[in-house]
Short mmCIF file of C-alpha atoms and ligand atoms in Angstrom, two decimals:
data_model
loop_
_atom_site.label_atom_id
_atom_site.label_comp_id
_atom_site.label_asym_id
_atom_site.label_seq_id
_atom_site.Cartn_x
_atom_site.Cartn_y
_atom_site.Cartn_z
CA MET A 176 -120.02 12.55 33.90
CA SER A 177 -118.13 14.69 36.35
CA VAL A 178 -118.34 18.16 37.76
CA SER A 179 -115.00 19.09 39.30
CA ILE A 180 -114.54 22.25 41.27
CA ILE A 181 -110.96 23.57 41.36
CA VAL A 182 -110.46 25.95 44.25
CA GLY A 183 -107.53 27.95 45.56
CA ALA A 184 -106.91 26.59 49.05
CA GLN A 185 -104.85 29.53 50.45
CA TRP A 186 -104.64 33.28 49.65
CA GLY A 187 -104.78 32.97 45.89
CA ASP A 188 -102.05 32.46 43.21
CA GLU A 189 -101.68 28.78 44.15
CA GLY A 190 -101.34 27.84 40.44
CA LYS A 191 -105.04 27.28 39.68
CA GLY A 192 -104.59 28.32 36.07
CA LYS A 193 -102.00 25.62 35.42
CA ILE A 194 -104.05 22.89 37.10
CA VAL A 195 -107.31 23.91 35.35
CA ASP A 196 -105.57 23.95 32.00
CA LEU A 197 -104.14 20.51 32.67
CA LEU A 198 -107.44 19.02 33.78
CA SER A 199 -109.25 20.70 30.85
CA SER A 200 -107.67 18.23 28.40
CA LYS A 201 -110.44 15.79 29.44
CA ALA A 202 -113.20 18.36 29.81
CA ASP A 203 -116.11 19.48 27.64
CA VAL A 204 -116.79 22.71 29.50
CA VAL A 205 -114.77 24.94 31.86
CA ALA A 206 -116.63 27.60 33.89
CA ARG A 207 -115.59 30.52 36.09
CA TYR A 208 -118.02 31.36 38.90
CA GLN A 209 -116.86 34.40 40.85
CA GLY A 210 -114.45 37.31 41.02
CA GLY A 211 -113.43 39.30 37.99
CA ALA A 212 -110.28 40.67 36.47
CA ASN A 213 -108.69 40.79 39.89
CA ALA A 214 -107.65 37.19 39.14
CA GLY A 215 -104.47 36.45 37.17
CA HIS A 216 -104.12 32.84 36.08
CA THR A 217 -100.88 31.86 34.35
CA LEU A 218 -100.55 29.04 31.87
CA VAL A 219 -97.29 27.92 30.31
CA ILE A 220 -97.59 25.66 27.29
CA ASP A 221 -94.41 24.58 25.47
CA GLY A 222 -92.57 27.48 27.00
CA LYS A 223 -95.17 30.03 25.91
CA LYS A 224 -96.88 32.02 28.69
CA TYR A 225 -100.45 33.16 28.72
CA VAL A 226 -102.14 35.22 31.50
CA LEU A 227 -105.92 35.10 31.86
CA HIS A 228 -107.98 37.35 34.09
CA LEU A 229 -111.57 36.62 33.15
CA ILE A 230 -111.68 33.91 30.52
CA PRO A 231 -111.52 30.36 31.92
CA SER A 232 -108.15 28.61 31.75
CA GLY A 233 -109.74 25.89 29.52
CA ILE A 234 -109.54 28.25 26.51
CA LEU A 235 -106.09 26.95 25.53
CA GLN A 236 -107.56 23.46 24.92
CA PRO A 237 -109.04 23.88 21.42
CA ASP A 238 -112.19 21.79 21.86
CA VAL A 239 -113.35 23.03 25.24
CA GLN A 240 -116.29 25.35 25.76
CA CYS A 241 -115.66 28.15 28.24
CA VAL A 242 -118.29 29.82 30.40
CA ILE A 243 -118.15 33.04 32.42
CA GLY A 244 -120.95 32.54 34.92
CA ASN A 245 -123.47 34.86 36.56
CA GLY A 246 -121.33 35.19 39.71
CA VAL A 247 -118.44 36.86 37.84
CA VAL A 248 -118.25 40.67 37.66
CA ILE A 249 -117.22 41.53 34.10
CA ASP A 250 -115.15 44.49 33.09
CA PRO A 251 -115.72 44.76 29.34
CA VAL A 252 -112.40 46.61 28.88
CA ALA A 253 -110.49 43.69 30.44
CA LEU A 254 -112.61 41.18 28.54
CA MET A 255 -111.98 42.77 25.15
CA ASN A 256 -108.24 43.01 25.82
CA GLU A 257 -108.19 39.33 26.73
CA ILE A 258 -110.15 38.26 23.67
CA ASP A 259 -107.77 40.34 21.50
CA MET A 260 -104.77 38.76 23.19
CA LEU A 261 -106.10 35.26 22.51
CA HIS A 262 -106.88 36.10 18.89
CA SER A 263 -103.35 37.46 18.47
CA HIS A 264 -102.11 33.97 19.41
CA GLY A 265 -104.52 32.38 16.92
CA ILE A 266 -106.85 31.08 19.65
CA LYS A 267 -110.49 31.06 18.65
CA THR A 268 -113.14 32.40 21.03
CA GLU A 269 -116.16 32.62 18.74
CA GLY A 270 -118.54 29.76 19.35
CA ARG A 271 -116.46 28.63 22.36
CA LEU A 272 -116.88 31.40 24.88
CA PHE A 273 -120.23 31.88 26.61
CA ILE A 274 -121.01 34.75 28.94
CA SER A 275 -123.93 34.78 31.36
CA HIS A 276 -126.56 37.41 30.67
CA LYS A 277 -127.08 37.55 34.43
CA ALA A 278 -123.47 38.60 35.18
CA HIS A 279 -122.95 42.09 36.53
CA LEU A 280 -120.89 44.66 34.70
CA ILE A 281 -117.97 46.58 36.14
CA MET A 282 -118.50 50.20 35.30
CA PRO A 283 -115.86 52.96 35.16
CA TYR A 284 -117.11 54.34 38.49
CA HIS A 285 -116.42 51.00 40.24
CA LYS A 286 -112.75 51.25 39.36
CA LEU A 287 -112.62 54.92 40.40
CA LEU A 288 -114.31 54.17 43.71
CA ASP A 289 -112.02 51.17 44.39
CA ALA A 290 -108.94 53.35 43.89
CA ALA A 291 -110.36 56.33 45.83
CA LYS A 292 -111.40 54.09 48.82
CA GLU A 293 -107.96 52.48 48.90
CA LYS A 294 -106.33 55.90 48.98
CA ASN A 295 -108.63 57.19 51.75
CA PRO A 296 -109.66 54.09 53.64
CA VAL A 297 -111.89 53.80 56.63
CA GLY A 298 -109.30 51.97 58.78
CA THR A 299 -106.51 50.16 56.95
CA ALA A 300 -106.45 49.84 53.20
CA ILE A 301 -107.14 46.31 51.98
CA GLY A 302 -104.55 46.44 49.21
CA THR A 303 -107.06 45.56 46.47
CA THR A 304 -106.15 44.95 42.88
CA GLY A 305 -107.96 48.19 41.95
CA ARG A 306 -110.14 46.40 39.42
CA GLY A 307 -113.45 47.71 40.88
CA ILE A 308 -114.40 44.32 42.36
CA GLY A 309 -115.68 45.48 45.79
CA PRO A 310 -117.75 48.41 44.45
CA ALA A 311 -119.33 46.20 41.76
CA TYR A 312 -120.40 43.53 44.31
CA ILE A 313 -121.65 46.33 46.60
CA ASP A 314 -124.02 47.46 43.83
CA LYS A 315 -125.07 43.81 43.15
CA ALA A 316 -126.01 43.34 46.84
CA ASN A 317 -127.58 46.82 46.88
CA ARG A 318 -129.73 45.80 43.88
CA THR A 319 -128.55 48.77 41.85
CA GLY A 320 -126.01 46.88 39.73
CA ILE A 321 -126.16 46.80 35.95
CA ARG A 322 -126.28 43.36 34.39
CA ILE A 323 -125.36 42.25 30.92
CA VAL A 324 -129.03 41.65 30.15
CA ASP A 325 -129.67 45.36 30.79
CA LEU A 326 -127.61 46.20 27.71
CA LEU A 327 -130.30 44.63 25.54
CA ASP A 328 -132.70 47.51 26.13
CA ARG A 329 -131.00 50.83 25.59
CA GLU A 330 -133.70 52.77 27.43
CA THR A 331 -133.53 50.70 30.64
CA PHE A 332 -129.74 50.69 30.47
CA THR A 333 -129.57 54.50 30.15
CA LYS A 334 -132.08 54.96 33.00
CA LYS A 335 -130.16 52.60 35.35
CA LEU A 336 -126.89 54.13 34.42
CA ARG A 337 -128.19 57.68 34.94
CA GLU A 338 -129.50 56.76 38.43
CA ASN A 339 -126.20 55.12 39.32
CA ILE A 340 -124.07 57.95 38.00
CA GLU A 341 -126.07 60.55 39.91
CA GLU A 342 -125.31 58.72 43.13
CA LYS A 343 -121.73 57.89 42.24
CA ASN A 344 -120.97 61.47 41.12
CA THR A 345 -122.10 62.75 44.53
CA ILE A 346 -119.78 60.29 46.31
CA LEU A 347 -116.85 60.91 43.97
CA ASN A 348 -117.26 64.62 44.18
CA LYS A 349 -118.23 65.16 47.84
CA MET A 350 -116.09 62.48 49.44
CA TYR A 351 -113.14 62.25 47.11
CA ASP A 352 -113.09 65.62 45.35
CA MET A 353 -113.17 64.00 41.94
CA PRO A 354 -114.75 65.29 38.73
CA ALA A 355 -118.22 64.16 37.70
CA LEU A 356 -118.75 61.38 35.12
CA ASP A 357 -120.70 61.94 31.96
CA VAL A 358 -123.67 59.55 31.41
CA GLN A 359 -123.78 59.83 27.63
CA GLU A 360 -120.06 59.05 27.28
CA ILE A 361 -120.44 55.86 29.33
CA VAL A 362 -123.64 54.87 27.45
CA SER A 363 -121.86 55.06 24.10
CA GLU A 364 -118.82 53.26 25.40
CA TYR A 365 -120.94 50.35 26.74
CA VAL A 366 -123.14 50.26 23.64
CA ASP A 367 -119.95 49.69 21.70
CA PHE A 368 -118.96 46.88 24.14
CA ASP A 369 -122.41 45.37 23.78
CA ARG A 370 -121.94 45.11 20.05
CA LYS A 371 -118.62 43.33 20.54
CA MET A 372 -119.82 41.01 23.32
CA ASP A 373 -123.19 40.18 21.78
CA ALA A 374 -122.16 36.93 20.14
CA TYR A 375 -120.89 35.52 23.44
CA ILE A 376 -123.88 36.29 25.61
CA THR A 377 -126.31 33.53 26.48
CA ASP A 378 -128.16 31.73 29.25
CA THR A 379 -125.13 29.90 30.72
CA THR A 380 -127.24 28.42 33.54
CA LEU A 381 -129.21 26.52 30.91
CA LEU A 382 -126.08 25.62 28.97
CA LEU A 383 -124.42 24.13 32.09
CA ASN A 384 -127.49 22.26 33.30
CA GLU A 385 -127.94 20.77 29.86
CA ALA A 386 -124.28 19.76 29.84
CA ILE A 387 -124.81 18.07 33.22
CA ALA A 388 -127.91 16.26 31.89
CA GLU A 389 -125.86 15.09 28.89
CA ASN A 390 -123.19 13.64 31.22
CA LYS A 391 -120.48 15.97 30.01
CA ASN A 392 -117.27 16.63 31.92
CA ILE A 393 -117.31 20.04 33.51
CA ILE A 394 -114.48 21.83 35.29
CA VAL A 395 -115.43 24.68 37.53
CA GLU A 396 -112.61 27.18 38.00
CA GLY A 397 -112.30 29.25 41.14
CA ALA A 398 -110.44 32.51 41.35
CA GLN A 399 -108.68 33.87 44.49
CA GLY A 400 -108.56 31.47 47.45
CA ALA A 401 -110.39 30.23 50.54
CA LEU A 402 -108.67 32.66 52.94
CA LEU A 403 -109.83 35.52 50.70
CA ASP A 404 -113.46 34.39 50.85
CA LEU A 405 -115.89 37.12 51.88
CA ASP A 406 -117.49 34.90 54.53
CA HIS A 407 -114.72 32.49 55.52
CA GLY A 408 -111.53 34.41 54.88
CA THR A 409 -109.45 36.80 56.96
CA TYR A 410 -112.17 39.52 56.97
CA PRO A 411 -111.98 42.41 56.24
CA PHE A 412 -108.82 41.61 54.24
CA VAL A 413 -110.71 39.55 51.72
CA THR A 414 -112.22 39.85 48.27
CA SER A 415 -115.92 40.58 47.78
CA SER A 416 -117.05 37.17 46.51
CA ASN A 417 -117.11 33.53 47.62
CA PRO A 418 -114.13 31.67 46.10
CA THR A 419 -114.85 28.64 48.26
CA SER A 420 -116.55 25.67 46.59
CA GLY A 421 -120.00 26.70 47.82
CA GLY A 422 -119.80 29.80 45.64
CA ALA A 423 -119.63 27.55 42.55
CA CYS A 424 -123.29 26.61 42.70
CA THR A 425 -124.67 30.13 43.17
CA GLY A 426 -122.11 31.58 40.75
CA LEU A 427 -123.17 29.28 37.95
CA GLY A 428 -126.70 28.13 38.79
CA ILE A 429 -125.82 24.45 39.08
CA PRO A 430 -127.08 22.23 41.91
CA PRO A 431 -124.71 21.04 44.72
CA THR A 432 -125.89 17.47 43.91
CA ALA A 433 -124.20 17.67 40.49
CA VAL A 434 -120.71 18.15 42.00
CA ASN A 435 -118.68 14.99 42.48
CA ASP A 436 -115.06 16.18 42.71
CA ILE A 437 -113.46 19.07 44.63
CA VAL A 438 -109.76 19.74 44.05
CA GLY A 439 -107.88 22.14 46.28
CA VAL A 440 -104.86 23.78 44.67
CA VAL A 441 -102.15 24.21 47.35
CA LYS A 442 -98.83 25.98 46.93
CA ALA A 443 -96.08 24.05 48.79
CA TYR A 444 -95.44 27.18 50.89
CA THR A 445 -97.69 30.23 51.42
CA THR A 446 -97.92 33.60 49.71
CA ARG A 447 -100.28 36.54 50.04
CA VAL A 448 -100.50 39.69 48.02
CA GLY A 449 -102.15 42.77 49.52
CA ASN A 450 -102.65 43.57 53.19
CA GLY A 451 -104.06 41.52 56.05
CA PRO A 452 -103.10 38.73 58.45
CA PHE A 453 -100.60 36.10 57.40
CA PRO A 454 -99.50 34.16 60.48
CA THR A 455 -96.65 32.15 58.88
CA GLU A 456 -95.14 35.10 56.99
CA GLN A 457 -91.33 35.26 57.11
CA PHE A 458 -88.89 38.07 56.43
CA ASP A 459 -85.56 36.18 56.42
CA ASP A 460 -83.17 35.15 53.69
CA THR A 461 -84.94 31.86 53.14
CA SER A 462 -88.29 33.54 52.44
CA LYS A 463 -86.52 36.02 50.14
CA HIS A 464 -84.93 33.07 48.38
CA ILE A 465 -88.33 31.34 47.99
CA GLY A 466 -89.91 34.59 46.67
CA LYS A 467 -87.08 34.96 44.14
CA VAL A 468 -87.08 31.37 42.91
CA GLY A 469 -90.89 31.29 42.84
CA HIS A 470 -91.10 34.63 40.95
CA GLU A 471 -93.60 35.71 43.58
CA PHE A 472 -94.94 38.88 41.98
CA GLY A 473 -98.65 39.50 41.46
CA THR A 474 -99.87 38.41 38.01
CA THR A 475 -102.39 41.21 37.85
CA THR A 476 -100.69 44.09 39.66
CA GLY A 477 -96.97 43.14 39.66
CA ARG A 478 -96.79 43.73 43.42
CA PRO A 479 -94.29 41.50 45.29
CA ARG A 480 -96.09 38.68 47.11
CA ARG A 481 -95.45 38.18 50.80
CA VAL A 482 -93.93 34.76 51.51
CA GLY A 483 -94.15 32.32 54.45
CA TRP A 484 -94.09 28.68 55.48
CA LEU A 485 -96.86 26.27 54.63
CA ASP A 486 -99.68 26.88 57.15
CA LEU A 487 -101.33 23.54 57.81
CA VAL A 488 -103.75 25.00 60.31
CA ALA A 489 -105.13 27.31 57.60
CA LEU A 490 -104.99 24.51 55.06
CA LYS A 491 -106.96 22.08 57.23
CA TYR A 492 -109.61 24.74 57.70
CA SER A 493 -109.64 25.29 53.95
CA CYS A 494 -110.09 21.55 53.31
CA GLN A 495 -112.99 21.57 55.70
CA ILE A 496 -114.94 24.53 54.35
CA ASN A 497 -114.36 23.60 50.72
CA GLY A 498 -114.85 19.84 51.12
CA ILE A 499 -111.54 19.28 49.31
CA GLN A 500 -111.31 15.65 48.18
CA ARG A 501 -107.89 15.80 46.64
CA ILE A 502 -104.97 18.23 46.58
CA ALA A 503 -103.02 19.52 43.62
CA LEU A 504 -99.68 20.53 45.17
CA THR A 505 -97.82 23.18 43.19
CA LYS A 506 -94.46 24.94 43.16
CA ILE A 507 -92.78 22.21 45.28
CA ASP A 508 -89.71 22.70 43.02
CA VAL A 509 -89.33 26.20 44.49
CA LEU A 510 -88.26 24.53 47.73
CA ASP A 511 -85.53 22.45 45.99
CA ALA A 512 -82.60 24.25 47.61
CA VAL A 513 -84.05 24.88 51.07
CA ASP A 514 -82.24 22.79 53.66
CA GLU A 515 -84.95 22.68 56.30
CA LEU A 516 -88.64 23.17 55.70
CA LYS A 517 -91.05 24.31 58.34
CA VAL A 518 -94.76 23.69 58.40
CA CYS A 519 -97.13 25.30 60.91
CA THR A 520 -99.16 22.67 62.75
CA GLU A 521 -100.75 24.57 65.63
CA TYR A 522 -101.87 28.03 66.74
CA THR A 523 -102.05 28.81 70.47
CA ARG A 524 -103.47 31.94 72.03
CA ASN A 525 -103.31 32.78 75.79
CA GLY A 526 -101.78 29.33 76.34
CA LYS A 527 -104.71 27.52 74.70
CA VAL A 528 -104.50 25.54 71.49
CA LEU A 529 -106.99 26.89 68.94
CA LYS A 530 -109.35 24.27 67.68
CA ALA A 531 -110.36 26.30 64.64
CA PHE A 532 -108.92 28.97 62.37
CA PRO A 533 -109.63 32.25 64.23
CA ALA A 534 -112.57 34.24 62.88
CA ASP A 535 -110.91 37.42 64.11
CA CYS A 536 -107.50 36.58 62.69
CA ALA A 537 -106.97 40.20 61.62
CA SER A 538 -107.23 41.45 65.23
CA VAL A 539 -105.63 38.54 67.15
CA GLU A 540 -102.76 37.79 64.77
CA GLN A 541 -100.13 39.44 67.05
CA GLU A 542 -101.30 37.28 70.03
CA LEU A 543 -100.97 33.96 68.17
CA GLU A 544 -98.12 31.62 68.97
CA LEU A 545 -97.31 29.32 66.11
CA HIS A 546 -95.94 25.82 66.47
CA TYR A 547 -93.80 24.53 63.63
CA GLU A 548 -92.52 21.09 62.68
CA THR A 549 -89.26 20.92 60.74
CA LEU A 550 -88.91 18.55 57.80
CA PRO A 551 -85.70 17.84 55.85
CA GLY A 552 -85.21 19.36 52.41
CA TRP A 553 -84.17 17.33 49.35
CA ASN A 554 -81.51 19.45 47.61
CA THR A 555 -82.40 17.94 44.24
CA PRO A 556 -83.99 19.68 41.24
CA LEU A 557 -87.55 18.33 40.83
CA GLU A 558 -88.32 19.93 37.49
CA GLY A 559 -88.76 17.30 34.83
CA ILE A 560 -89.56 14.44 37.21
CA ARG A 561 -92.78 12.93 35.78
CA GLU A 562 -93.20 9.80 37.99
CA TYR A 563 -94.14 9.99 41.61
CA ASP A 564 -91.81 7.12 42.51
CA ASN A 565 -88.88 9.12 41.09
CA LEU A 566 -89.32 11.92 43.57
CA PRO A 567 -86.63 12.16 46.31
CA GLU A 568 -87.58 10.44 49.59
CA ASN A 569 -87.65 13.76 51.49
CA THR A 570 -90.08 15.24 48.90
CA LYS A 571 -92.36 12.24 49.40
CA LYS A 572 -92.05 12.74 53.20
CA TYR A 573 -93.12 16.41 52.85
CA ILE A 574 -96.13 15.35 50.70
CA LYS A 575 -97.05 12.55 53.11
CA TYR A 576 -96.95 14.95 56.02
CA ILE A 577 -99.46 17.23 54.28
CA GLU A 578 -101.68 14.23 53.49
CA ASP A 579 -101.59 12.91 57.03
CA PHE A 580 -102.27 16.29 58.60
CA THR A 581 -105.15 17.23 56.36
CA GLY A 582 -106.51 13.75 55.76
CA VAL A 583 -106.68 14.55 52.01
CA PRO A 584 -104.67 12.74 49.34
CA VAL A 585 -102.27 14.74 47.13
CA SER A 586 -103.25 13.48 43.66
CA ILE A 587 -101.36 16.00 41.52
CA VAL A 588 -97.84 17.31 42.02
CA SER A 589 -96.64 20.21 39.88
CA THR A 590 -92.87 20.76 39.46
CA SER A 591 -92.64 23.69 37.05
CA PRO A 592 -94.91 26.33 35.43
CA ASP A 593 -95.16 24.19 32.28
CA ARG A 594 -98.17 21.98 31.59
CA ARG A 595 -95.86 19.03 30.95
CA ASP A 596 -94.12 19.08 34.33
CA THR A 597 -96.92 17.57 36.37
CA ILE A 598 -97.22 14.26 38.15
CA VAL A 599 -100.75 12.80 38.24
CA ARG A 600 -100.98 9.91 40.68
P1 GDP B 134 -103.32 31.29 40.03
O1 GDP B 134 -103.83 32.68 40.18
O2 GDP B 134 -103.69 30.38 41.11
O3 GDP B 134 -103.65 30.71 38.67
O4 GDP B 134 -101.72 31.42 40.04
P2 GDP B 134 -100.81 32.49 39.34
O5 GDP B 134 -100.76 32.21 37.89
O6 GDP B 134 -101.21 33.85 39.75
O7 GDP B 134 -99.43 32.25 40.00
C1 GDP B 134 -98.79 31.04 40.00
C2 GDP B 134 -97.43 31.22 39.38
O8 GDP B 134 -96.61 30.07 39.57
C3 GDP B 134 -97.46 31.38 37.86
O9 GDP B 134 -96.40 32.19 37.44
C4 GDP B 134 -97.29 29.96 37.34
O10 GDP B 134 -96.73 29.93 36.01
C5 GDP B 134 -96.32 29.42 38.35
N1 GDP B 134 -96.40 27.97 38.60
C6 GDP B 134 -97.49 27.20 38.63
N2 GDP B 134 -97.17 25.95 39.02
C7 GDP B 134 -95.86 25.93 39.25
C8 GDP B 134 -94.91 24.96 39.69
O11 GDP B 134 -95.26 23.82 39.98
N3 GDP B 134 -93.62 25.36 39.82
C9 GDP B 134 -93.23 26.62 39.53
N4 GDP B 134 -91.93 26.90 39.71
N5 GDP B 134 -94.06 27.56 39.14
C10 GDP B 134 -95.36 27.24 38.98
P1 IMO B 135 -106.08 34.69 41.69
O1 IMO B 135 -107.32 34.19 41.05
C1 IMO B 135 -104.16 36.75 45.01
C2 IMO B 135 -106.45 40.02 46.86
C3 IMO B 135 -105.90 41.43 46.69
C4 IMO B 135 -106.41 42.04 48.01
C5 IMO B 135 -107.77 41.36 48.22
C6 IMO B 135 -108.96 42.19 47.76
O2 IMO B 135 -105.01 35.10 40.70
O3 IMO B 135 -105.54 33.79 42.71
P2 IMO B 135 -109.91 42.78 45.34
O4 IMO B 135 -109.26 43.46 44.18
O5 IMO B 135 -110.35 41.42 45.02
O6 IMO B 135 -110.97 43.60 45.99
O7 IMO B 135 -108.70 42.65 46.43
O8 IMO B 135 -107.71 40.17 47.46
N1 IMO B 135 -106.64 39.29 45.58
C7 IMO B 135 -105.87 38.28 45.16
N2 IMO B 135 -104.74 37.77 45.70
N3 IMO B 135 -104.73 36.21 43.92
C8 IMO B 135 -105.88 36.69 43.39
O9 IMO B 135 -106.51 36.09 42.38
C9 IMO B 135 -106.45 37.81 44.00
N4 IMO B 135 -107.57 38.53 43.72
C10 IMO B 135 -107.66 39.42 44.72
O10 IMO B 135 -104.56 41.46 46.59
O11 IMO B 135 -105.59 41.60 49.02
MG1 MG B 136 -103.08 34.63 40.29
#
């Protein structure tokens, strides 16, 4: 039996989808625990590309059960589109996809409020994905959110919706000068979704705990990344959930004692999409080259991703707060033609070396001095290399440097978007 949590160790888009898909070949169940359709996980199988936002990346392995847990905020529009997309590729979801009845729903007003807040921010805009994530988690914490279970009773659902819309209409209208929403219209839209989602809805907490009791292999899939964590990330430039491994237990209703493997997915350099601090960000020709070769454009929004060197200070922090036991290193092939590789090994501020990743990174970023080590490049195409021993010496040196610095072994090395191009040590 194993419960493996796969987390993004940086600012998201590390290649979690590819790694989860790969590890799912030996899994019985794959479960998502937080976030929503802000995620964009890309899988490439035999040259065919699939992008998933809500449905776990295990869905491409035909015998795997997939769970969307209570910690996820579900936009039925995005969910239906994704189910249709999978069906159009002949992938079955019936009897394989299970959605928690405790999960909160993203409502039309969440998306409107997300967009309106970004347009007229208090302070700087976060650069959200506009998927209504923040406003949905606000309602969850405010205890006014609407859960999937509420759809069961039309009367309760209509009452909750009416109360919410009254409040939201006031905000939309008074603060953002937007037209009022119609309760009845939303009720009928969601009643229709309920009909379509009904077959997938169940008690996923029970399902997962039974799977644990039956010694099944479970993969737990994180979205976003540690530095976007609401508590531990570069606040306020974060998402509104806990992508770090701790979030997996609350987001699924499984006990911490059941978890025996934590994999951190690490991109061989760093990217960030949206606003906020990014100490190792670069604006030179090399970073432009990396962005181009790595196709660094947001999977969900198409925005160009910001690019920088591998930040080992941030990565070590991420290993610590997640309890990462092994690293899956991705996109190392993107660095193939870079002559000299830099890795950040130390932050200093006011002449003092920082012992920990700064809690106020967003305000002190300009005062940080970064220390870099330079490592030699390998000038060899890595794509297609399937044995660790066949990697160039300088690639192995780069990997060893990461292992020594973090104290965590690199157990998977990914050398292209395709499922096949992966070295498992
Ligand atoms: P996720 O959100 O963590 O699942 O990552 P995304 O799918 O948003 O972004 C990762 C991108 O890199 C996708 O386009 C993947 O197909 C691609 N990718 C994943 N692993 C590798 C790799 O090892 N090499 C290259 N070149 N691309 C990769
Ligand atoms: P995956 O799972 C990268 C970023 C947004 C923004 C911030 C808040 O594909 O790695 P939100 O819409 O969540 O309120 O936006 O978080 N963000 C991501 N960045 N990968 C993601 O997901 C992200 N999901 C959200 O760009 O900066
Ligand atoms: Mg992504």
